[in-house]
GROMACS .gro file of C-alpha atoms in nm:
model
  258
    1MET     CA    1   4.564  -0.458   0.884
    2SER     CA    2   4.680  -0.694   0.604
    3ASP     CA    3   4.762  -0.992   0.770
    4LYS     CA    4   4.735  -1.300   0.536
    5ASN     CA    5   4.662  -1.504   0.857
    6ALA     CA    6   4.398  -1.302   1.008
    7PRO     CA    7   4.048  -1.480   1.078
    8LEU     CA    8   3.916  -1.281   0.795
    9LYS     CA    9   3.694  -1.546   0.582
   10ILE     CA   10   3.317  -1.489   0.633
   11PRO     CA   11   3.185  -1.902   0.693
   12GLU     CA   12   2.849  -1.985   0.570
   13LYS     CA   13   2.782  -2.107   0.907
   14LEU     CA   14   2.848  -2.127   1.259
   15THR     CA   15   3.150  -2.301   1.344
   16LYS     CA   16   3.406  -2.364   1.609
   17PRO     CA   17   3.262  -2.038   1.739
   18ASP     CA   18   3.446  -1.814   2.052
   19VAL     CA   19   3.300  -1.895   2.412
   20LEU     CA   20   3.168  -1.600   2.431
   21ILE     CA   21   2.972  -1.670   2.125
   22ALA     CA   22   2.857  -2.050   2.257
   23GLN     CA   23   2.738  -1.923   2.566
   24THR     CA   24   2.524  -1.664   2.412
   25LYS     CA   25   2.393  -1.903   2.120
   26ASP     CA   26   2.324  -2.206   2.389
   27SER     CA   27   2.178  -1.865   2.665
   28LYS     CA   28   1.925  -1.815   2.391
   29ASP     CA   29   1.858  -2.162   2.279
   30ASN     CA   30   1.752  -2.260   2.616
   31TYR     CA   31   1.595  -1.905   2.793
   32ASP     CA   32   1.507  -1.706   2.489
   33PHE     CA   33   1.560  -1.417   2.756
   34TYR     CA   34   1.825  -1.312   2.924
   35SER     CA   35   2.040  -1.007   3.163
   36TYR     CA   36   2.403  -0.946   2.979
   37ARG     CA   37   2.446  -0.783   3.351
   38THR     CA   38   2.271  -1.063   3.519
   39SER     CA   39   2.380  -1.378   3.429
   40LYS     CA   40   2.684  -1.520   3.579
   41ILE     CA   41   2.844  -1.610   3.286
   42ASP     CA   42   2.923  -1.359   3.014
   43LEU     CA   43   2.684  -1.327   2.712
   44LEU     CA   44   2.724  -1.080   2.430
   45SER     CA   45   2.427  -0.790   2.360
   46ILE     CA   46   2.251  -0.940   2.037
   47TYR     CA   47   1.954  -0.768   1.979
   48VAL     CA   48   1.792  -0.861   1.672
   49GLU     CA   49   1.466  -1.059   1.513
   50LYS     CA   50   1.502  -1.416   1.529
   51ASP     CA   51   1.551  -1.488   1.127
   52ASN     CA   52   1.886  -1.262   1.129
   53PHE     CA   53   2.007  -1.433   1.483
   54ASN     CA   54   2.203  -1.684   1.330
   55ARG     CA   55   2.399  -1.415   1.070
   56ALA     CA   56   2.458  -1.131   1.356
   57LEU     CA   57   2.604  -1.444   1.583
   58ILE     CA   58   2.877  -1.549   1.236
   59ILE     CA   59   2.957  -1.148   1.302
   60MET     CA   60   3.008  -1.133   1.657
   61ASP     CA   61   3.205  -1.480   1.650
   62MET     CA   62   3.422  -1.274   1.353
   63PHE     CA   63   3.469  -0.978   1.491
   64VAL     CA   64   3.558  -1.145   1.886
   65LYS     CA   65   3.810  -1.429   1.696
   66LEU     CA   66   4.006  -1.104   1.500
   67LEU     CA   67   4.005  -0.911   1.791
   68ARG     CA   68   4.181  -1.186   2.003
   69TYR     CA   69   4.394  -1.284   1.712
   70ARG     CA   70   4.492  -0.952   1.748
   71GLY     CA   71   4.577  -0.952   2.101
   72HIS     CA   72   4.281  -0.821   2.281
   73SER     CA   73   4.056  -0.929   2.546
   74PHE     CA   74   3.778  -0.930   2.711
   75LYS     CA   75   3.615  -0.844   3.048
   76ARG     CA   76   3.383  -0.643   3.224
   77ASP     CA   77   3.342  -0.334   3.373
   78ILE     CA   78   3.326  -0.246   3.738
   79ASN     CA   79   2.960  -0.254   3.750
   80GLY     CA   80   2.899  -0.552   3.596
   81TYR     CA   81   2.828  -0.473   3.249
   82GLY     CA   82   2.959  -0.644   2.945
   83PRO     CA   83   3.254  -0.803   2.854
   84HIS     CA   84   3.396  -0.498   2.665
   85ILE     CA   85   3.623  -0.531   2.442
   86MET     CA   86   3.957  -0.414   2.590
   87ILE     CA   87   4.196  -0.307   2.383
   88LYS     CA   88   4.529  -0.203   2.626
   89GLU     CA   89   4.340  -0.177   2.907
   90ILE     CA   90   4.071   0.103   2.745
   91SER     CA   91   3.737  -0.064   2.772
   92PHE     CA   92   3.491  -0.052   2.491
   93PRO     CA   93   3.107  -0.184   2.534
   94PHE     CA   94   2.957  -0.333   2.205
   95SER     CA   95   2.618  -0.493   2.097
   96ILE     CA   96   2.493  -0.516   1.766
   97ARG     CA   97   2.108  -0.542   1.681
   98GLU     CA   98   1.929  -0.470   1.403
   99ALA     CA   99   1.780  -0.100   1.270
  100LYS     CA  100   1.428  -0.057   1.306
  101LYS     CA  101   1.198   0.147   1.059
  102ARG     CA  102   0.950   0.392   1.223
  103ILE     CA  103   0.615   0.417   1.067
  104PRO     CA  104   0.405   0.699   1.231
  105PRO     CA  105   0.066   0.646   1.368
  106GLU     CA  106  -0.232   0.590   1.192
  107LYS     CA  107  -0.485   0.924   1.252
  108ASN     CA  108  -0.655   0.744   1.550
  109SER     CA  109  -0.354   0.698   1.731
  110TYR     CA  110  -0.104   0.848   1.900
  111SER     CA  111   0.120   0.499   1.916
  112SER     CA  112   0.422   0.500   1.612
  113THR     CA  113   0.480   0.131   1.472
  114TYR     CA  114   0.878   0.026   1.422
  115ILE     CA  115   0.927  -0.346   1.199
  116PRO     CA  116   1.273  -0.467   1.143
  117THR     CA  117   1.517  -0.380   0.806
  118GLY     CA  118   1.687  -0.682   0.829
  119ILE     CA  119   1.994  -0.391   0.848
  120LEU     CA  120   2.238  -0.511   1.125
  121VAL     CA  121   2.392  -0.226   1.318
  122LEU     CA  122   2.751  -0.282   1.528
  123LYS     CA  123   2.794  -0.058   1.819
  124ILE     CA  124   3.069   0.050   2.018
  125GLY     CA  125   3.145   0.261   2.274
  126GLU     CA  126   2.878   0.474   2.505
  127SER     CA  127   2.732   0.842   2.516
  128TYR     CA  128   2.921   1.082   2.275
  129LYS     CA  129   3.211   0.863   2.227
  130ALA     CA  130   2.940   0.600   2.038
  131GLN     CA  131   3.061   0.455   1.707
  132GLU     CA  132   2.790   0.263   1.459
  133TRP     CA  133   2.881   0.068   1.203
  134LYS     CA  134   2.646  -0.068   0.997
  135ASP     CA  135   2.513  -0.268   0.644
  136GLY     CA  136   2.527  -0.097   0.345
  137ALA     CA  137   2.697  -0.079   0.029
  138ILE     CA  138   2.954  -0.268   0.231
  139LYS     CA  139   2.805  -0.570   0.384
  140LEU     CA  140   2.856  -0.582   0.821
  141GLU     CA  141   3.085  -0.867   0.799
  142ASN     CA  142   3.305  -0.683   0.533
  143GLN     CA  143   3.389  -0.404   0.792
  144LEU     CA  144   3.542  -0.591   1.044
  145THR     CA  145   3.946  -0.522   0.989
  146LYS     CA  146   3.872  -0.131   0.902
  147ILE     CA  147   3.644  -0.140   1.247
  148VAL     CA  148   3.887  -0.349   1.429
  149ALA     CA  149   4.212  -0.138   1.295
  150LYS     CA  150   3.974   0.242   1.384
  151LEU     CA  151   3.954   0.060   1.717
  152GLU     CA  152   4.311  -0.010   1.806
  153ILE     CA  153   4.382   0.380   1.656
  154ASP     CA  154   4.110   0.495   1.923
  155ALA     CA  155   4.250   0.301   2.203
  156GLU     CA  156   4.617   0.434   2.090
  157LYS     CA  157   4.461   0.802   2.150
  158GLU     CA  158   4.271   0.766   2.464
  159LEU     CA  159   4.647   0.627   2.613
  160ILE     CA  160   4.776   0.945   2.516
  161ARG     CA  161   4.499   1.171   2.644
  162GLN     CA  162   4.499   0.927   2.974
  163GLU     CA  163   4.882   0.982   3.012
  164GLU     CA  164   4.822   1.371   2.888
  165SER     CA  165   4.501   1.454   3.177
  166ARG     CA  166   4.724   1.231   3.406
  167ILE     CA  167   5.054   1.476   3.358
  168TYR     CA  168   4.803   1.769   3.372
  169TRP     CA  169   4.699   1.632   3.683
  170LEU     CA  170   5.013   1.556   3.861
  171LYS     CA  171   5.185   1.896   3.768
  172TYR     CA  172   4.844   2.067   3.823
  173GLU     CA  173   4.873   1.892   4.253
  174GLU     CA  174   5.244   2.047   4.257
  175GLU     CA  175   5.131   2.386   4.172
  176LYS     CA  176   4.880   2.367   4.368
  177GLU     CA  177   5.115   2.217   4.655
  178ARG     CA  178   5.363   2.504   4.587
  179LYS     CA  179   5.122   2.768   4.612
  180ASN     CA  180   4.969   2.600   4.934
  181GLN     CA  181   5.326   2.580   5.082
  182ILE     CA  182   5.422   2.956   4.991
  183LYS     CA  183   5.063   3.078   5.154
  184ARG     CA  184   5.146   2.827   5.468
  185ARG     CA  185   5.502   3.006   5.495
  186LYS     CA  186   5.319   3.352   5.436
  187ASP     CA  187   5.109   3.288   5.727
  188GLU     CA  188   5.333   3.135   5.910
  189GLU     CA  189   5.524   3.458   5.879
  190ILE     CA  190   5.218   3.669   5.937
  191GLN     CA  191   5.172   3.515   6.255
  192LYS     CA  192   5.516   3.567   6.363
  193PHE     CA  193   5.539   3.963   6.270
  194ASN     CA  194   5.175   3.974   6.437
  195LYS     CA  195   5.370   3.877   6.727
  196LEU     CA  196   5.660   4.104   6.708
  197VAL     CA  197   5.419   4.389   6.696
  198GLU     CA  198   5.278   4.229   6.971
  199LEU     CA  199   5.543   4.221   7.234
  200SER     CA  200   5.693   4.523   7.076
  201LYS     CA  201   5.400   4.698   7.190
  202GLN     CA  202   5.346   4.524   7.516
  203TYR     CA  203   5.767   4.659   7.608
  204ASN     CA  204   5.690   5.014   7.499
  205GLN     CA  205   5.382   4.954   7.765
  206SER     CA  206   5.609   4.852   8.036
  207ARG     CA  207   5.885   5.104   8.004
  208LEU     CA  208   5.580   5.370   8.039
  209ILE     CA  209   5.482   5.215   8.259
  210ARG     CA  210   5.813   5.206   8.464
  211GLU     CA  211   5.854   5.565   8.369
  212TYR     CA  212   5.521   5.653   8.535
  213ILE     CA  213   5.646   5.434   8.849
  214LYS     CA  214   5.947   5.670   8.851
  215ALA     CA  215   5.770   5.985   8.811
  216GLU     CA  216   5.516   5.850   9.116
  217TYR     CA  217   5.810   5.783   9.354
  218GLU     CA  218   6.002   6.100   9.277
  219ARG     CA  219   5.728   6.307   9.294
  220ALA     CA  220   5.660   6.085   9.634
  221VAL     CA  221   6.038   6.143   9.771
  222ASP     CA  222   5.969   6.565   9.638
  223LYS     CA  223   5.647   6.598   9.870
  224ASN     CA  224   5.819   6.398  10.200
  225ASN     CA  225   5.539   6.167  10.135
  226LEU     CA  226   5.701   5.794  10.069
  227THR     CA  227   5.493   5.601  10.280
  228PRO     CA  228   5.465   5.254  10.310
  229GLU     CA  229   5.155   5.236  10.116
  230LYS     CA  230   5.340   5.397   9.831
  231ILE     CA  231   5.635   5.202   9.862
  232GLU     CA  232   5.409   4.853   9.812
  233TRP     CA  233   5.261   5.053   9.530
  234ILE     CA  234   5.588   5.073   9.367
  235LYS     CA  235   5.674   4.732   9.454
  236TRP     CA  236   5.323   4.588   9.317
  237ALA     CA  237   5.377   4.853   8.999
  238ASN     CA  238   5.683   4.698   8.931
  239ASP     CA  239   5.621   4.339   8.920
  240LYS     CA  240   5.310   4.391   8.670
  241ALA     CA  241   5.563   4.625   8.413
  242ASP     CA  242   5.779   4.301   8.492
  243TRP     CA  243   5.455   4.089   8.447
  244LEU     CA  244   5.393   4.274   8.087
  245ASP     CA  245   5.778   4.305   7.984
  246PRO     CA  246   5.835   4.027   7.733
  247ILE     CA  247   6.221   4.057   7.782
  248ILE     CA  248   6.173   3.969   8.164
  249ASN     CA  249   5.842   3.795   8.105
  250LYS     CA  250   5.801   3.722   8.492
  251THR     CA  251   5.525   3.514   8.614
  252ASP     CA  252   5.228   3.682   8.849
  253ASP     CA  253   4.992   3.468   9.089
  254ILE     CA  254   4.723   3.653   9.036
  255LEU     CA  255   4.710   3.760   8.622
  256ASP     CA  256   4.860   3.361   8.457
  257ALA     CA  257   4.584   3.239   8.731
  258GLU     CA  258   4.411   2.900   8.532
   0.00000   0.00000   0.00000
């Protein structure tokens, strides 16, 4: 980032602060405590000792102005936390704090003591994605250009990652739907086949029944025993064979009754 018009000059005091800085300063001056989440106005997360509050404001003012100059914005997340840095729809929570040194507990005490060090730490991101920059050989004020450049690179990488993820899940869903369609077609085919097997069995059973009916008829004729009862039985048996036969599929008042 070598733009000579970029707001990179480090001011000695807070001058024409960005609205986020002005609101944060006013809230701190008037209330001495504020909630970054529940406040109705957007406030920046600044956790430093009173002596370093003004410097923290100046650093944040430079940082916010530089981000705005680069075309970026600030917005709360869906849970009301923020404002967060927004770079091409990628959100970066950020805060500044004063590093503290831990003093181990004395012999008869169980509590450690933490003392401020005057070292300011700018934290961007959260959880395992969090990154921190702090005062060192180079003051935090002089690292802002590098920090913004890094965030812009990170945002581009995240956009690429999100697009790759979107394509991956799109292909995943397409493949899942393809397999589901194959399964549905296979299930339908198996169901139709099973029905075919069932009908073929019914057809063969109906043929066997008719052969048996024929044998009973011929036996009755041979023995001169074709009585009215036998004729009635033969009619009844043929009706049942026709009911079972899937080709004829004759209705039966008793067997089809509901």
